[in-house]
CSV table of C-alpha atoms in Angstrom, one decimal:
chain,number,residue,atom,x,y,z
A,8,ARG,CA,-1.7,-15.8,0.4
A,9,PRO,CA,-1.0,-19.4,-0.3
A,10,ILE,CA,-2.0,-21.9,2.3
A,11,ARG,CA,0.9,-23.7,4.0
A,12,SER,CA,-1.0,-26.6,5.5
A,13,ALA,CA,-4.4,-27.9,6.3
A,14,GLU,CA,-4.2,-26.2,9.7
A,15,ARG,CA,-6.7,-23.3,10.0
A,16,PHE,CA,-5.2,-19.9,9.3
A,17,ASP,CA,-1.8,-21.3,8.4
A,18,TYR,CA,-0.9,-18.9,5.5
A,19,ALA,CA,2.4,-18.4,3.7
A,20,PRO,CA,3.5,-14.8,2.9
A,21,GLU,CA,1.6,-12.9,0.3
A,22,ASP,CA,2.6,-13.9,-3.3
A,23,ILE,CA,0.5,-11.9,-5.8
A,24,GLY,CA,2.8,-13.0,-8.7
A,25,TYR,CA,2.0,-16.7,-8.1
A,26,PHE,CA,-1.8,-16.1,-8.3
A,27,ALA,CA,-1.4,-13.9,-11.3
A,28,GLU,CA,0.6,-16.7,-13.1
A,29,GLN,CA,-2.0,-19.3,-12.2
A,30,LEU,CA,-4.9,-17.1,-13.5
A,31,ARG,CA,-2.9,-16.1,-16.6
A,32,ALA,CA,-2.5,-19.9,-17.4
A,33,ILE,CA,-6.3,-20.4,-17.1
A,34,ASP,CA,-7.0,-17.4,-19.3
A,35,ALA,CA,-10.6,-17.0,-17.9
A,36,ASP,CA,-13.0,-14.4,-19.1
A,37,VAL,CA,-14.2,-13.8,-15.6
A,38,VAL,CA,-12.5,-14.5,-12.2
A,39,CYS,CA,-14.2,-14.3,-8.9
A,40,LEU,CA,-12.2,-13.8,-5.7
A,41,GLN,CA,-13.3,-13.9,-2.1
A,42,GLU,CA,-11.6,-12.6,1.0
A,43,THR,CA,-9.3,-10.3,-0.9
A,44,HIS,CA,-7.3,-7.8,1.1
A,45,LEU,CA,-7.9,-4.1,0.6
A,46,ASN,CA,-7.6,-0.8,2.5
A,47,LYS,CA,-7.6,2.9,1.5
A,48,ASP,CA,-4.0,2.6,0.1
A,49,ARG,CA,-4.0,-0.8,-1.5
A,50,SER,CA,-6.1,-3.5,-3.2
A,51,VAL,CA,-4.5,-6.9,-3.7
A,52,ALA,CA,-7.3,-7.8,-6.2
A,53,LYS,CA,-6.6,-4.6,-8.2
A,54,GLU,CA,-2.9,-5.5,-8.3
A,55,ILE,CA,-3.8,-8.9,-9.7
A,56,ALA,CA,-6.2,-7.3,-12.2
A,57,VAL,CA,-3.5,-4.9,-13.4
A,58,LEU,CA,-1.0,-7.8,-13.9
A,59,LEU,CA,-3.6,-9.6,-16.0
A,60,GLY,CA,-4.9,-6.6,-17.9
A,61,TYR,CA,-8.5,-7.2,-16.5
A,62,HIS,CA,-11.1,-4.7,-15.3
A,63,ILE,CA,-12.2,-5.0,-11.6
A,64,HIS,CA,-15.3,-4.6,-9.5
A,65,GLU,CA,-14.5,-4.9,-5.8
A,66,ALA,CA,-16.6,-4.6,-2.6
A,67,GLU,CA,-15.3,-4.2,1.0
A,68,MET,CA,-17.0,-6.6,3.4
A,69,SER,CA,-15.4,-6.9,6.9
A,70,PRO,CA,-12.3,-6.7,8.9
A,71,SER,CA,-9.5,-9.2,8.0
A,72,HIS,CA,-8.9,-12.1,10.3
A,73,VAL,CA,-5.4,-12.5,8.7
A,74,ASP,CA,-4.0,-9.0,8.7
A,75,ALA,CA,-5.4,-6.2,10.8
A,76,ALA,CA,-4.1,-3.5,8.4
A,77,TYR,CA,-6.7,-4.7,5.8
A,78,SER,CA,-10.4,-5.3,5.3
A,79,LEU,CA,-11.7,-8.4,3.4
A,80,GLY,CA,-13.5,-8.0,0.2
A,81,ASN,CA,-14.9,-9.8,-2.8
A,82,ALA,CA,-13.8,-9.0,-6.4
A,83,ILE,CA,-14.8,-9.8,-9.9
A,84,LEU,CA,-12.1,-9.5,-12.5
A,85,TYR,CA,-13.3,-9.5,-16.1
A,86,LYS,CA,-12.2,-8.9,-19.7
A,87,GLU,CA,-15.6,-7.9,-21.3
A,88,VAL,CA,-17.2,-4.9,-19.6
A,89,PRO,CA,-20.5,-6.0,-18.1
A,90,LYS,CA,-23.9,-4.3,-18.6
A,91,SER,CA,-24.2,-3.7,-14.9
A,92,LEU,CA,-22.4,-4.3,-11.6
A,93,HIS,CA,-23.9,-4.5,-8.1
A,94,ASN,CA,-22.9,-5.3,-4.5
A,95,PHE,CA,-25.2,-6.7,-1.8
A,96,LEU,CA,-24.8,-7.6,1.9
A,97,PHE,CA,-26.3,-10.8,3.2
A,98,PRO,CA,-28.5,-10.4,6.3
A,99,TYR,CA,-26.5,-10.9,9.6
A,100,PRO,CA,-27.3,-13.9,11.8
A,101,PHE,CA,-30.0,-13.4,14.5
A,102,PHE,CA,-28.0,-15.7,16.8
A,103,LYS,CA,-24.6,-15.2,18.6
A,104,LEU,CA,-21.5,-16.2,16.7
A,105,LEU,CA,-18.9,-17.8,19.0
A,106,LEU,CA,-15.3,-18.5,18.4
A,107,PRO,CA,-13.9,-21.9,19.5
A,108,GLY,CA,-13.5,-21.5,23.2
A,109,GLY,CA,-16.8,-19.5,23.6
A,110,ARG,CA,-15.7,-15.9,23.0
A,111,VAL,CA,-18.2,-13.8,21.0
A,112,ALA,CA,-16.9,-13.3,17.4
A,113,ALA,CA,-16.3,-9.9,15.9
A,114,ARG,CA,-18.9,-8.8,13.4
A,115,HIS,CA,-18.0,-9.9,9.8
A,116,ASN,CA,-20.4,-8.9,7.1
A,117,LYS,CA,-20.5,-11.1,4.1
A,118,GLY,CA,-22.2,-10.6,0.8
A,119,PHE,CA,-22.4,-11.1,-2.9
A,120,GLN,CA,-21.7,-9.2,-6.1
A,121,ILE,CA,-23.5,-9.5,-9.4
A,122,ALA,CA,-22.0,-8.7,-12.8
A,123,GLU,CA,-24.5,-8.9,-15.7
A,124,PHE,CA,-22.9,-9.9,-19.0
A,125,SER,CA,-24.3,-10.6,-22.4
A,126,PHE,CA,-24.3,-14.3,-21.5
A,127,GLY,CA,-26.0,-13.9,-18.1
A,128,MET,CA,-25.1,-13.1,-14.5
A,129,VAL,CA,-22.0,-13.9,-12.6
A,130,VAL,CA,-22.6,-14.0,-8.9
A,131,ASN,CA,-19.6,-13.9,-6.6
A,132,MET,CA,-20.4,-14.6,-2.9
A,133,GLN,CA,-19.0,-15.5,0.4
A,134,MET,CA,-20.8,-16.8,3.4
A,135,LEU,CA,-19.9,-16.8,7.0
A,136,PRO,CA,-18.2,-19.9,8.3
A,137,LEU,CA,-21.1,-20.7,10.7
A,138,GLY,CA,-19.7,-24.2,11.6
A,139,PHE,CA,-16.5,-22.6,12.8
A,140,LEU,CA,-18.6,-19.9,14.7
A,141,GLY,CA,-20.6,-22.4,16.7
A,142,THR,CA,-23.9,-22.8,14.7
A,143,PRO,CA,-23.5,-25.1,11.7
A,144,TYR,CA,-25.6,-24.3,8.6
A,145,ASP,CA,-27.4,-27.7,9.0
A,146,SER,CA,-28.5,-26.8,12.6
A,147,PRO,CA,-32.1,-25.4,13.1
A,148,ASP,CA,-30.8,-21.8,13.4
A,149,GLY,CA,-28.4,-22.3,10.6
A,150,LEU,CA,-31.2,-23.6,8.3
A,151,LEU,CA,-33.4,-20.6,9.2
A,152,PHE,CA,-30.5,-18.2,8.4
A,153,SER,CA,-29.8,-20.1,5.1
A,154,GLU,CA,-33.4,-19.5,4.1
A,155,GLU,CA,-33.1,-15.8,4.8
A,156,MET,CA,-29.9,-15.6,2.7
A,157,GLU,CA,-31.5,-17.6,-0.1
A,158,ARG,CA,-34.5,-15.1,-0.1
A,159,THR,CA,-31.9,-12.3,-0.5
A,160,LEU,CA,-30.3,-14.1,-3.4
A,161,LEU,CA,-33.6,-15.0,-5.1
A,162,SER,CA,-34.6,-11.3,-5.0
A,163,GLU,CA,-31.6,-10.4,-7.1
A,164,VAL,CA,-30.3,-13.4,-9.1
A,165,ARG,CA,-31.9,-14.3,-12.5
A,166,SER,CA,-31.1,-17.2,-14.9
A,167,PRO,CA,-28.9,-17.9,-16.6
A,168,SER,CA,-26.3,-17.3,-13.8
A,169,ILE,CA,-23.0,-18.7,-12.8
A,170,LEU,CA,-22.7,-18.8,-9.0
A,171,CYS,CA,-19.1,-18.7,-7.6
A,172,GLY,CA,-18.2,-18.5,-4.0
A,173,ASP,CA,-16.8,-19.6,-0.7
A,174,PHE,CA,-20.0,-21.3,0.4
A,175,ASN,CA,-18.8,-22.5,3.8
A,176,PHE,CA,-21.2,-25.4,3.8
A,177,ARG,CA,-21.1,-28.9,2.3
A,178,GLU,CA,-24.4,-29.2,0.5
A,179,PRO,CA,-25.4,-26.0,-1.5
A,180,LYS,CA,-28.4,-27.8,-3.0
A,181,THR,CA,-29.7,-28.5,0.5
A,182,GLN,CA,-29.0,-25.0,1.9
A,183,TYR,CA,-30.3,-23.2,-1.3
A,184,ALA,CA,-32.8,-25.7,-2.6
A,185,LYS,CA,-35.0,-23.1,-4.4
A,186,LEU,CA,-32.1,-21.1,-5.9
A,187,LEU,CA,-30.4,-24.2,-7.2
A,188,ALA,CA,-33.4,-26.3,-8.1
A,189,ASN,CA,-32.5,-26.4,-11.8
A,190,SER,CA,-28.7,-25.9,-11.5
A,191,VAL,CA,-25.8,-27.9,-12.9
A,192,ASN,CA,-22.6,-28.1,-11.0
A,193,ALA,CA,-19.8,-26.9,-13.4
A,194,LEU,CA,-17.0,-28.3,-11.3
A,195,PRO,CA,-16.4,-31.8,-10.1
A,196,ASP,CA,-18.4,-32.6,-7.0
A,197,VAL,CA,-15.4,-33.0,-4.6
A,198,PRO,CA,-14.3,-30.9,-1.6
A,199,THR,CA,-11.8,-28.2,-2.5
A,200,ARG,CA,-10.3,-27.6,0.9
A,201,PRO,CA,-6.7,-28.8,1.3
């Protein structure tokens, strides 16, 4: 769904054609999507892949906060068939996650996918928005949790890799110092939130 404004959760109606057009114009070999909608009858990422003529690897993660009829997932769309495909869940926080106002948040698992191609790995990930849930990543508990997630990534990710994701924190090189020690940012170092 396109975002209507900078207000949190202010989405326009679903427009799969718009996203397919934007991706067709880019003509990428690999596309990583986070928080895609899927259920037993439908996959939005699969519909986009079909429109583009791509293959898809999708993983269901957690209930949708946008539409209760769906779960959220991650998806990798690709032209070249990879050597291997894998899905992993991140550890879940050891502390309470609280919505604004203090209510305990529903459990939302997050994770990452790895597609191994001839040129290296593509890692597609999404992290919990800890700042929104009351414990920012740069807090003491958030940093300990980041270290646990980084250990999970380090156990599976090898170089060369392209890391894609909804990181939900401002400084990936601070949160994932070991993982990103020798990394190069492929995109301009500017916020991408509206």
